[in-house]
CSV table of C-alpha atoms in Angstrom, one decimal:
chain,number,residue,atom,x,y,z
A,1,UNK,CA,10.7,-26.3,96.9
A,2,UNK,CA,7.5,-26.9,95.5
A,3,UNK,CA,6.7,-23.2,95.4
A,4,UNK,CA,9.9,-22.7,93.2
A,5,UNK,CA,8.8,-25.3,91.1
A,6,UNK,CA,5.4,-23.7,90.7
A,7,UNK,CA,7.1,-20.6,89.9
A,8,UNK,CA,9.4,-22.4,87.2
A,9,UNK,CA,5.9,-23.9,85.9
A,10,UNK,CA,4.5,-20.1,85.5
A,11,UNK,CA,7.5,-18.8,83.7
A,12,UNK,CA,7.5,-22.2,81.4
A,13,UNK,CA,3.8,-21.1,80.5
A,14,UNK,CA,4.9,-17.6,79.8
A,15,UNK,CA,8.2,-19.1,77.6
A,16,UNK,CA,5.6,-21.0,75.4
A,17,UNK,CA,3.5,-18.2,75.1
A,18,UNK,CA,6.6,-15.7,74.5
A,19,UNK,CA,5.8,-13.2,77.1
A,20,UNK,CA,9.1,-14.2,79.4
A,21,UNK,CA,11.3,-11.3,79.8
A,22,UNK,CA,14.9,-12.0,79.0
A,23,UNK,CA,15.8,-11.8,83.0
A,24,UNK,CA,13.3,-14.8,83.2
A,25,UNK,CA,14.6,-16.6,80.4
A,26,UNK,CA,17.8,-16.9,82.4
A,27,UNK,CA,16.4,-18.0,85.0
A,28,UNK,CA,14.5,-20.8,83.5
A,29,UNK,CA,17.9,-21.7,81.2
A,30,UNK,CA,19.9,-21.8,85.1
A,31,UNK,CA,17.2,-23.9,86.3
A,32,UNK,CA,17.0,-26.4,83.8
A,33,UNK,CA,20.9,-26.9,83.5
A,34,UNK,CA,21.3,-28.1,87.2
A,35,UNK,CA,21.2,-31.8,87.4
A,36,UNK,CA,18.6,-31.4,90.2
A,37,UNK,CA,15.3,-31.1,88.1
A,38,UNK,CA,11.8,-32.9,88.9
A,39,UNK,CA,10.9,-35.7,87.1
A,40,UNK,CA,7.6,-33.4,85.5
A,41,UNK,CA,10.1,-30.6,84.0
A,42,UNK,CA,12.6,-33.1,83.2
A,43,UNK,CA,11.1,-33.4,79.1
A,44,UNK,CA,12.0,-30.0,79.2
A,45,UNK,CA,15.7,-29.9,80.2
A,46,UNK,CA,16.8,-31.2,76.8
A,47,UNK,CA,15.9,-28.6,74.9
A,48,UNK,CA,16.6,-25.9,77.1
A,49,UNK,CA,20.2,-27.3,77.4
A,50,UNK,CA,20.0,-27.4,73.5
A,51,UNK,CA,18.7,-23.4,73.8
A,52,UNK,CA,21.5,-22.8,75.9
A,53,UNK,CA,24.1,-24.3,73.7
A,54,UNK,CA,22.9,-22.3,70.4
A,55,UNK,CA,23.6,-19.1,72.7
A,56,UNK,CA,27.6,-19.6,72.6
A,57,UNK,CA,27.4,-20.5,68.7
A,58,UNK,CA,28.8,-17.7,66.8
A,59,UNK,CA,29.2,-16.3,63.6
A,60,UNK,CA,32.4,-17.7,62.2
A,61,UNK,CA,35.5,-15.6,60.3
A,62,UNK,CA,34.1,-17.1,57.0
A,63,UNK,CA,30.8,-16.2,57.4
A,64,UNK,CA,30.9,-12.9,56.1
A,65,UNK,CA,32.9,-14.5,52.5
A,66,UNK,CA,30.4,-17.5,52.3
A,67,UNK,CA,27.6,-15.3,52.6
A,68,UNK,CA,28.8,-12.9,49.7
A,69,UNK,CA,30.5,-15.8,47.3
A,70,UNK,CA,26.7,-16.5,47.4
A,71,UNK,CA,25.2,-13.2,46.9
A,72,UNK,CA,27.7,-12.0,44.3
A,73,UNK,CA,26.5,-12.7,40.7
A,74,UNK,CA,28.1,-11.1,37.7
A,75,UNK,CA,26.8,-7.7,36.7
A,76,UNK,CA,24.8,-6.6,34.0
A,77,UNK,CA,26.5,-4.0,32.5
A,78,UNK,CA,24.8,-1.4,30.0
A,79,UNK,CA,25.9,-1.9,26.4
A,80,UNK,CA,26.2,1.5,24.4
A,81,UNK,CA,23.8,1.7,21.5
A,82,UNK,CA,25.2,3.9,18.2
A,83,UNK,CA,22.9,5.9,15.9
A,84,UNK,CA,23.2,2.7,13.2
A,85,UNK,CA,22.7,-0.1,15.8
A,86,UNK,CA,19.5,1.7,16.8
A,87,UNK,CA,18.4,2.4,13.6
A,88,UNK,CA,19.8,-1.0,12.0
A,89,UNK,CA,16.4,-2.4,12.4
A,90,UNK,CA,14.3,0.4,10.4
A,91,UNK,CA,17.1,0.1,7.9
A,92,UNK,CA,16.8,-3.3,7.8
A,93,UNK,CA,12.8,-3.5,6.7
A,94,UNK,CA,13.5,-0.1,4.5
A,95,UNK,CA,16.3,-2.7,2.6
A,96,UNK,CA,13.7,-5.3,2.5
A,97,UNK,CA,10.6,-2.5,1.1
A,98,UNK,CA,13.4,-1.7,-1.5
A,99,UNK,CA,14.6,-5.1,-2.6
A,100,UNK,CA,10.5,-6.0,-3.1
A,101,UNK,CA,10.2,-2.7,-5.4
A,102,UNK,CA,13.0,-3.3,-7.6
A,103,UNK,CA,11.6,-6.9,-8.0
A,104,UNK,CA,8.6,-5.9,-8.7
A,105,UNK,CA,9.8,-3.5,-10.9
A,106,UNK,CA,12.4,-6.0,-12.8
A,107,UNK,CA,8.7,-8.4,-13.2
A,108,UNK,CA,7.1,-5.6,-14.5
A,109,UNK,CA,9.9,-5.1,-17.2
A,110,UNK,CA,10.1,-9.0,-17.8
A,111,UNK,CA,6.2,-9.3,-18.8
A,112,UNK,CA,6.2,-6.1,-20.4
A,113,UNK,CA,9.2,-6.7,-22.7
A,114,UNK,CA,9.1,-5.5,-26.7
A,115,UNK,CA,7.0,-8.2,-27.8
A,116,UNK,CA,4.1,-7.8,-25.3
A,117,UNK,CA,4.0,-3.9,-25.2
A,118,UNK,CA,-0.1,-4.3,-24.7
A,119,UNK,CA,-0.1,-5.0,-21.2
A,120,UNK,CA,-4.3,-4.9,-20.8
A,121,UNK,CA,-6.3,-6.7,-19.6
A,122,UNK,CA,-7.9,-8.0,-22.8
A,123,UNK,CA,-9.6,-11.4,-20.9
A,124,UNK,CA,-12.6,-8.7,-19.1
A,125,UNK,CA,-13.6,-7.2,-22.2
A,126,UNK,CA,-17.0,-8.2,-23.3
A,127,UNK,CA,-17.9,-8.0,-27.0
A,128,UNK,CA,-20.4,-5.6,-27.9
A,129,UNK,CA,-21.7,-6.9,-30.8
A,130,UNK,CA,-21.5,-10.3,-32.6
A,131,UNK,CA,-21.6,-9.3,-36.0
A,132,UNK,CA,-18.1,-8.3,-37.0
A,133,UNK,CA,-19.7,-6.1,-40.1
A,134,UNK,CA,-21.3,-4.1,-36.9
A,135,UNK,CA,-18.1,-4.1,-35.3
A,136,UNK,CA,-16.7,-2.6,-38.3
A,137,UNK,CA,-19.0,0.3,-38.4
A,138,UNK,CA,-18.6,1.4,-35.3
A,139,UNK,CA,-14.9,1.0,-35.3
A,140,UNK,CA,-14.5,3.7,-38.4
A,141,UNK,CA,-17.1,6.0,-37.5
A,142,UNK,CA,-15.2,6.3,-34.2
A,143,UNK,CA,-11.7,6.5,-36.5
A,144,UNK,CA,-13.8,9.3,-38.2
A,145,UNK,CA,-14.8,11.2,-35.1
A,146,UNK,CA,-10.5,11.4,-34.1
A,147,UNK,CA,-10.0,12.0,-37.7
A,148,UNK,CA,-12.0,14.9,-37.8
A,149,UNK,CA,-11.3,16.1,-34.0
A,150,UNK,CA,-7.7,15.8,-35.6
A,151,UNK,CA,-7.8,17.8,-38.6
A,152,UNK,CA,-9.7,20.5,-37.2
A,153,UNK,CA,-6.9,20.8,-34.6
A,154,UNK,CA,-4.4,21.2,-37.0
A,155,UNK,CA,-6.4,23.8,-38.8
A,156,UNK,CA,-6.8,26.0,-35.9
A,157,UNK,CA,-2.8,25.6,-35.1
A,158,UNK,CA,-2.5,26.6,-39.3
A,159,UNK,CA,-5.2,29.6,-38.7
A,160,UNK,CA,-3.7,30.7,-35.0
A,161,UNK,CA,-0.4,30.4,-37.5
A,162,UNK,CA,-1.4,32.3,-40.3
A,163,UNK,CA,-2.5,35.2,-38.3
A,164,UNK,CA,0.3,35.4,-36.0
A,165,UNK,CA,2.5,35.7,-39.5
A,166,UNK,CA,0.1,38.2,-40.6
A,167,UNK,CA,0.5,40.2,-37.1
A,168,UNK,CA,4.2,40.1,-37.7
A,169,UNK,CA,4.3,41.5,-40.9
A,170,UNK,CA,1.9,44.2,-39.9
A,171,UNK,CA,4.7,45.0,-37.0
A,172,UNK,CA,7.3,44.4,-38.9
A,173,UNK,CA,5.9,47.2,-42.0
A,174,UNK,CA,4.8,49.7,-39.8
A,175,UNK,CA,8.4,49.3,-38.5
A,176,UNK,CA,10.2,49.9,-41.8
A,177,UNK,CA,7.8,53.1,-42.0
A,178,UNK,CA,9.0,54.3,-39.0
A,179,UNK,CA,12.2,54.2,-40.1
B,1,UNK,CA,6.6,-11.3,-3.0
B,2,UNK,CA,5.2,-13.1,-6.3
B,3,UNK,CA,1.8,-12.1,-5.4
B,4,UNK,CA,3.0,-8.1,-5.7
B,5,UNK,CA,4.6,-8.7,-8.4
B,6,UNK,CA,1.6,-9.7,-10.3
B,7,UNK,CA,-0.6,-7.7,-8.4
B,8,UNK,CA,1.6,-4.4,-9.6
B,9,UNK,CA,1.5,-5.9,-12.7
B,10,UNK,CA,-2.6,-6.3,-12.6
B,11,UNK,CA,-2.6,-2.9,-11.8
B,12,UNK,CA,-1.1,-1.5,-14.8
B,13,UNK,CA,-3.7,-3.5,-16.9
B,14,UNK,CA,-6.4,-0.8,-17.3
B,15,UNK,CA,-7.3,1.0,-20.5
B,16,UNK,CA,-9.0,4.5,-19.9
B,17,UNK,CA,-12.2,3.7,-20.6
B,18,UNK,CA,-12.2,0.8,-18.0
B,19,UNK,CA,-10.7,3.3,-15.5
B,20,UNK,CA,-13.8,5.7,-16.4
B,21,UNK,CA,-16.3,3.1,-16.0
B,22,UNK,CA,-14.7,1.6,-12.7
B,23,UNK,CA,-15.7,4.9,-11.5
B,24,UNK,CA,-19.2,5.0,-12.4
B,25,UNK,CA,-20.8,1.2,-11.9
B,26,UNK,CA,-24.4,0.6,-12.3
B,27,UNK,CA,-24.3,4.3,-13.8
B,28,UNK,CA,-27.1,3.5,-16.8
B,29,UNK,CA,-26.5,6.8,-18.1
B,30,UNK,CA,-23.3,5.3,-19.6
B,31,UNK,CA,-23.7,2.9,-22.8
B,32,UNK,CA,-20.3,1.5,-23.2
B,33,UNK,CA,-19.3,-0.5,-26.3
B,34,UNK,CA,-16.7,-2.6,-26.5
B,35,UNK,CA,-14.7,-4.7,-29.5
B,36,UNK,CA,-12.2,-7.3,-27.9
B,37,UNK,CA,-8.8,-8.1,-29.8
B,38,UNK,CA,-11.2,-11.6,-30.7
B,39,UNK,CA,-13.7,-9.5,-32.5
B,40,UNK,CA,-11.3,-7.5,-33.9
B,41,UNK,CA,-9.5,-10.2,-35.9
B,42,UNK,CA,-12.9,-11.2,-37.2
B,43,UNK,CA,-13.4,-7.6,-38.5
B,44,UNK,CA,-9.8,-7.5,-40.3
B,45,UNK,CA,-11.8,-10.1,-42.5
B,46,UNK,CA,-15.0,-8.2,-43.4
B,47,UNK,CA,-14.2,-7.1,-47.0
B,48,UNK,CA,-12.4,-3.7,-47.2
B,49,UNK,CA,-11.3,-2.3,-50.6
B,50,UNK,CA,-9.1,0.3,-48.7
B,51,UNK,CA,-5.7,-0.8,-48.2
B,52,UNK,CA,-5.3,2.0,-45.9
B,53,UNK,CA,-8.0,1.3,-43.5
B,54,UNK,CA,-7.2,-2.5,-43.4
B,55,UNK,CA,-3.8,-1.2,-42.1
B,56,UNK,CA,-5.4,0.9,-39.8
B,57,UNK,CA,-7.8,-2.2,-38.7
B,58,UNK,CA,-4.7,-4.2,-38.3
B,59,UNK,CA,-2.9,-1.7,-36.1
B,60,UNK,CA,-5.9,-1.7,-33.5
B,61,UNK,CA,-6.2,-4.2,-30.9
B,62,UNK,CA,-9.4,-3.1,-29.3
B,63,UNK,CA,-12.1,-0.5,-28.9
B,64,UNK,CA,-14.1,0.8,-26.3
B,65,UNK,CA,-16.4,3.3,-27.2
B,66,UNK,CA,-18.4,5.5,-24.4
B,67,UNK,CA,-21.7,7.2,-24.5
B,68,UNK,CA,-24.3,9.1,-22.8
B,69,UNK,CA,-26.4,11.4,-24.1
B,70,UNK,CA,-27.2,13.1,-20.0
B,71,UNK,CA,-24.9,15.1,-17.8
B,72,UNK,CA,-22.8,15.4,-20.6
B,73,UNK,CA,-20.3,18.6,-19.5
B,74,UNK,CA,-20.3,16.8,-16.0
B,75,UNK,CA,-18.9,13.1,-17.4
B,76,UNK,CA,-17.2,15.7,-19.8
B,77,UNK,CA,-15.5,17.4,-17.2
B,78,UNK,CA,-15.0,13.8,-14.9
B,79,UNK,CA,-13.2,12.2,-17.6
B,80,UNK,CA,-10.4,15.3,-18.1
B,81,UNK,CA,-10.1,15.2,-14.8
B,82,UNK,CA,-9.2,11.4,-14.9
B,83,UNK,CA,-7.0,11.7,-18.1
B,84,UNK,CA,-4.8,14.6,-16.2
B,85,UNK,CA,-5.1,12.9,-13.3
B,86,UNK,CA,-2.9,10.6,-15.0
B,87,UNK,CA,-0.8,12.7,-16.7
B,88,UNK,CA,2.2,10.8,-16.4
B,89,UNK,CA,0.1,7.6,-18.5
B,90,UNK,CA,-1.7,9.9,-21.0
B,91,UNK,CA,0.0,12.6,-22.8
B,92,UNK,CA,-2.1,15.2,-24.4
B,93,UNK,CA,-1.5,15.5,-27.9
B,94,UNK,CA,-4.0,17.5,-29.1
B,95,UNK,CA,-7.4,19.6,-27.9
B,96,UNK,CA,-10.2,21.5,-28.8
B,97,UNK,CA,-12.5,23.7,-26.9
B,98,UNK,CA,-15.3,26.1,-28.1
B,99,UNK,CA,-18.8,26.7,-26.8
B,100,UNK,CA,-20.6,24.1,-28.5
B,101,UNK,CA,-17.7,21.5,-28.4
B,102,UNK,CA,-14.9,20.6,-27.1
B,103,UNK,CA,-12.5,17.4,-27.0
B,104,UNK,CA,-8.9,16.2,-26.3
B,105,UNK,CA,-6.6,13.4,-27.8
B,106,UNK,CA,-4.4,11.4,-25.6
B,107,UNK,CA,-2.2,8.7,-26.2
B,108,UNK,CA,-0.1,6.0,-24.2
B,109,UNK,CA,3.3,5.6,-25.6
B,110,UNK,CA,5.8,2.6,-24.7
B,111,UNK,CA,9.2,3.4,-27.1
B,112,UNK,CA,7.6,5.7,-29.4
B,113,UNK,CA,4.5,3.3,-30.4
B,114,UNK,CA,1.1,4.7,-29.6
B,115,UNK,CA,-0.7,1.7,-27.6
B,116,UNK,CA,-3.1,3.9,-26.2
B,117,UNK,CA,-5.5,6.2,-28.2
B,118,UNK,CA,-8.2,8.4,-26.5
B,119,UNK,CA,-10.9,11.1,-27.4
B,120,UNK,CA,-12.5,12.2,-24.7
B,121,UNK,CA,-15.3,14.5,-26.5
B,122,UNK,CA,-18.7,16.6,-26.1
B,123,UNK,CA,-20.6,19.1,-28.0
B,124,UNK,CA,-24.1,20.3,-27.6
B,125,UNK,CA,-26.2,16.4,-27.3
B,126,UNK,CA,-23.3,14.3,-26.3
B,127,UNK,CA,-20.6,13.1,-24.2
B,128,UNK,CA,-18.6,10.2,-25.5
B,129,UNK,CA,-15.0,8.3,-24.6
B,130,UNK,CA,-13.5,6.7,-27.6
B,131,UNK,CA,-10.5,4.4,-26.4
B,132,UNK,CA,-8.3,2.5,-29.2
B,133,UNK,CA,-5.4,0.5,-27.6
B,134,UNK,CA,-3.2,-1.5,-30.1
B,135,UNK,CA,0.4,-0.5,-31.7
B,136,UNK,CA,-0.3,2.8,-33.6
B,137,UNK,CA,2.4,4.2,-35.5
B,138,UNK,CA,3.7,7.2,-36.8
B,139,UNK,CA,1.3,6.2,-40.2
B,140,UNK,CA,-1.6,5.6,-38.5
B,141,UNK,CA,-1.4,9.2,-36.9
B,142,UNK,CA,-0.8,10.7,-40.0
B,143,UNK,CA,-4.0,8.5,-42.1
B,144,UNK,CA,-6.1,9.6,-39.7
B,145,UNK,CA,-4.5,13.7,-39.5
B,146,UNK,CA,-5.8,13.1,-43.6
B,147,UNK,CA,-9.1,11.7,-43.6
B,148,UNK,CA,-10.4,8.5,-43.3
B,149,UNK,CA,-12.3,7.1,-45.4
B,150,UNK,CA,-14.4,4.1,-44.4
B,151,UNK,CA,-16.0,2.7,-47.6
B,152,UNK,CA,-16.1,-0.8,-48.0
């Protein structure tokens, strides 16, 4: 008897360390459910009846529905993007670039109305000269420079004139000749 | 939104000649002289017999007048390039071009009122920028397609 024992003791070192074949397991689950059990292996015979008990528990009808009420969340489904939901965005900020423009625009009409056609900046300019009388001098002689840049235009547009007239008649003789 | 619109505004506010100077700072080549819209109501009361030329004076808002008397085809050539650079701004109304000299007149319009006034101009010695802004009319073009006469 106290060989057996000594084997049981073997095997319940193997259990612990998990190297008990399944054969063995048996054995020591058959030992410890016999009423019959030494008072050293007796802590023991609790929890192998417990072990022995969780063996016959099975899987119930339900289990399979439990299990996937859990599991079974609501899909994500794809949502179909058009060409304008895509592009909505880039249309948006291309509304918003506009509507600034045209404001800007509409401000720039606004300050540069009839009455404030001069839209320089007249607060940088720094005076030359103190003396207005200087002022004055330098404003005609520039007037006279354009004045004269002016006329001589319009005399070479007369001249350039004069002789295309004179080409024409030229043409325009040696034509009635030929006739 | 309020700063754009100023700043597109502010960006409109350039004459010519400020344009041409922006472009060559610390250039001491360049003598620039300038007559603010102050100045210029001081001149309308230096004593001028002609009746013309005061209504000239009072058509003119500023002046900016600019010189050099180096690299004169090259700041010749710059500024044409800037004045049909902006094409759209200054329209050409008249030019000259020989050997010795050459110039072109270009004016800023806003509903058929010269505000703008330009001569870009060299000849042989000089380059020079002359740059009226003010409301020039149809009278003020012709006075000056005459002859002006700037006794006083």
């Amino acid at each position: 008897m106290n060989m057996d024992y000594k084997y049981i003791e073997q095997l319940l070192e193997r259990y612990w360390q998990c190297q008990t074949s399944l054969e063995e397991e048996q054995i020591l689950y058959l030992f410890f459910s016999q009423n019959d059990v030494p008072e050293n292996l007796r802590p023991y015979q609790s929890f192998f009846a417990y072990e022995r008990s969780q063996m016959k528990e099975k899987l119930g009808d339900d289990f399979d529905k439990k299990v996937l009420s859990h599991i079974n969340t609501s899909v994500v489904k794809a949502r179909k993007l058009t060409f304008i939901g895509r592009t909505m965005p880039m249309l948006k900020a291309a509304a918003m670039v506009a509507i600034i423009f045209m404001l800007g625009n509409v401000a720039q009409k606004t300050f540069l109305s009839d009455n404030n056609v001069l839209d320089y900046n007249y607060a940088a300019y720094k005076d030359t000269y103190s003396d207005p009388k200087m002022a004055y001098d330098q404003i005609s002689s520039a007037l006279q420079k354009i004045s004269k840049g002016m006329i001589k235009s319009e005399n070479k547009k007369a001249d350039s004139l004069h002789h295309s007239k004179g080409a024409l008649g030229i043409v325009n003789h040696q034509a009635v000749e030929n006739e | 939104m309020v700063c754009f619109c100023i700043i597109s505004v502010a960006l409109c506010a350039q004459d010519f000649a400020t344009r041409f100077m922006q472009n060559h700072k610390n250039d001491d080549n360049l003598k620039c002289v300038t007559i603010s819209p102050k100045m210029m109501e001081k001149v309308m009361n230096v004593n001028v017999d002609d009746e013309g030329m005061k209504k000239m004076l009072s058509d003119i808002k500023s002046m900016q007048m600019i010189s050099s008397v180096n690299y004169v085809r090259r700041y010749y050539k710059e500024a044409i390039a800037l004045a049909k650079k902006n094409a759209d701004r200054f329209s050409l109304y008249t030019s000259y071009s020989k050997k010795k000299d050459a110039y072109e007149i270009r004016v800023r319009k806003r509903k058929n009122i010269i505000v703008e006034l330009i001569m870009v101009m060299r000849d042989t010695k000089s380059f020079s920028v002359i740059n009226f802004t003010g409301k020039m009319d149809k009278a003020f073009i012709d006075r000056l397609k005459t002859s002006v006469n700037t006794t006083n």
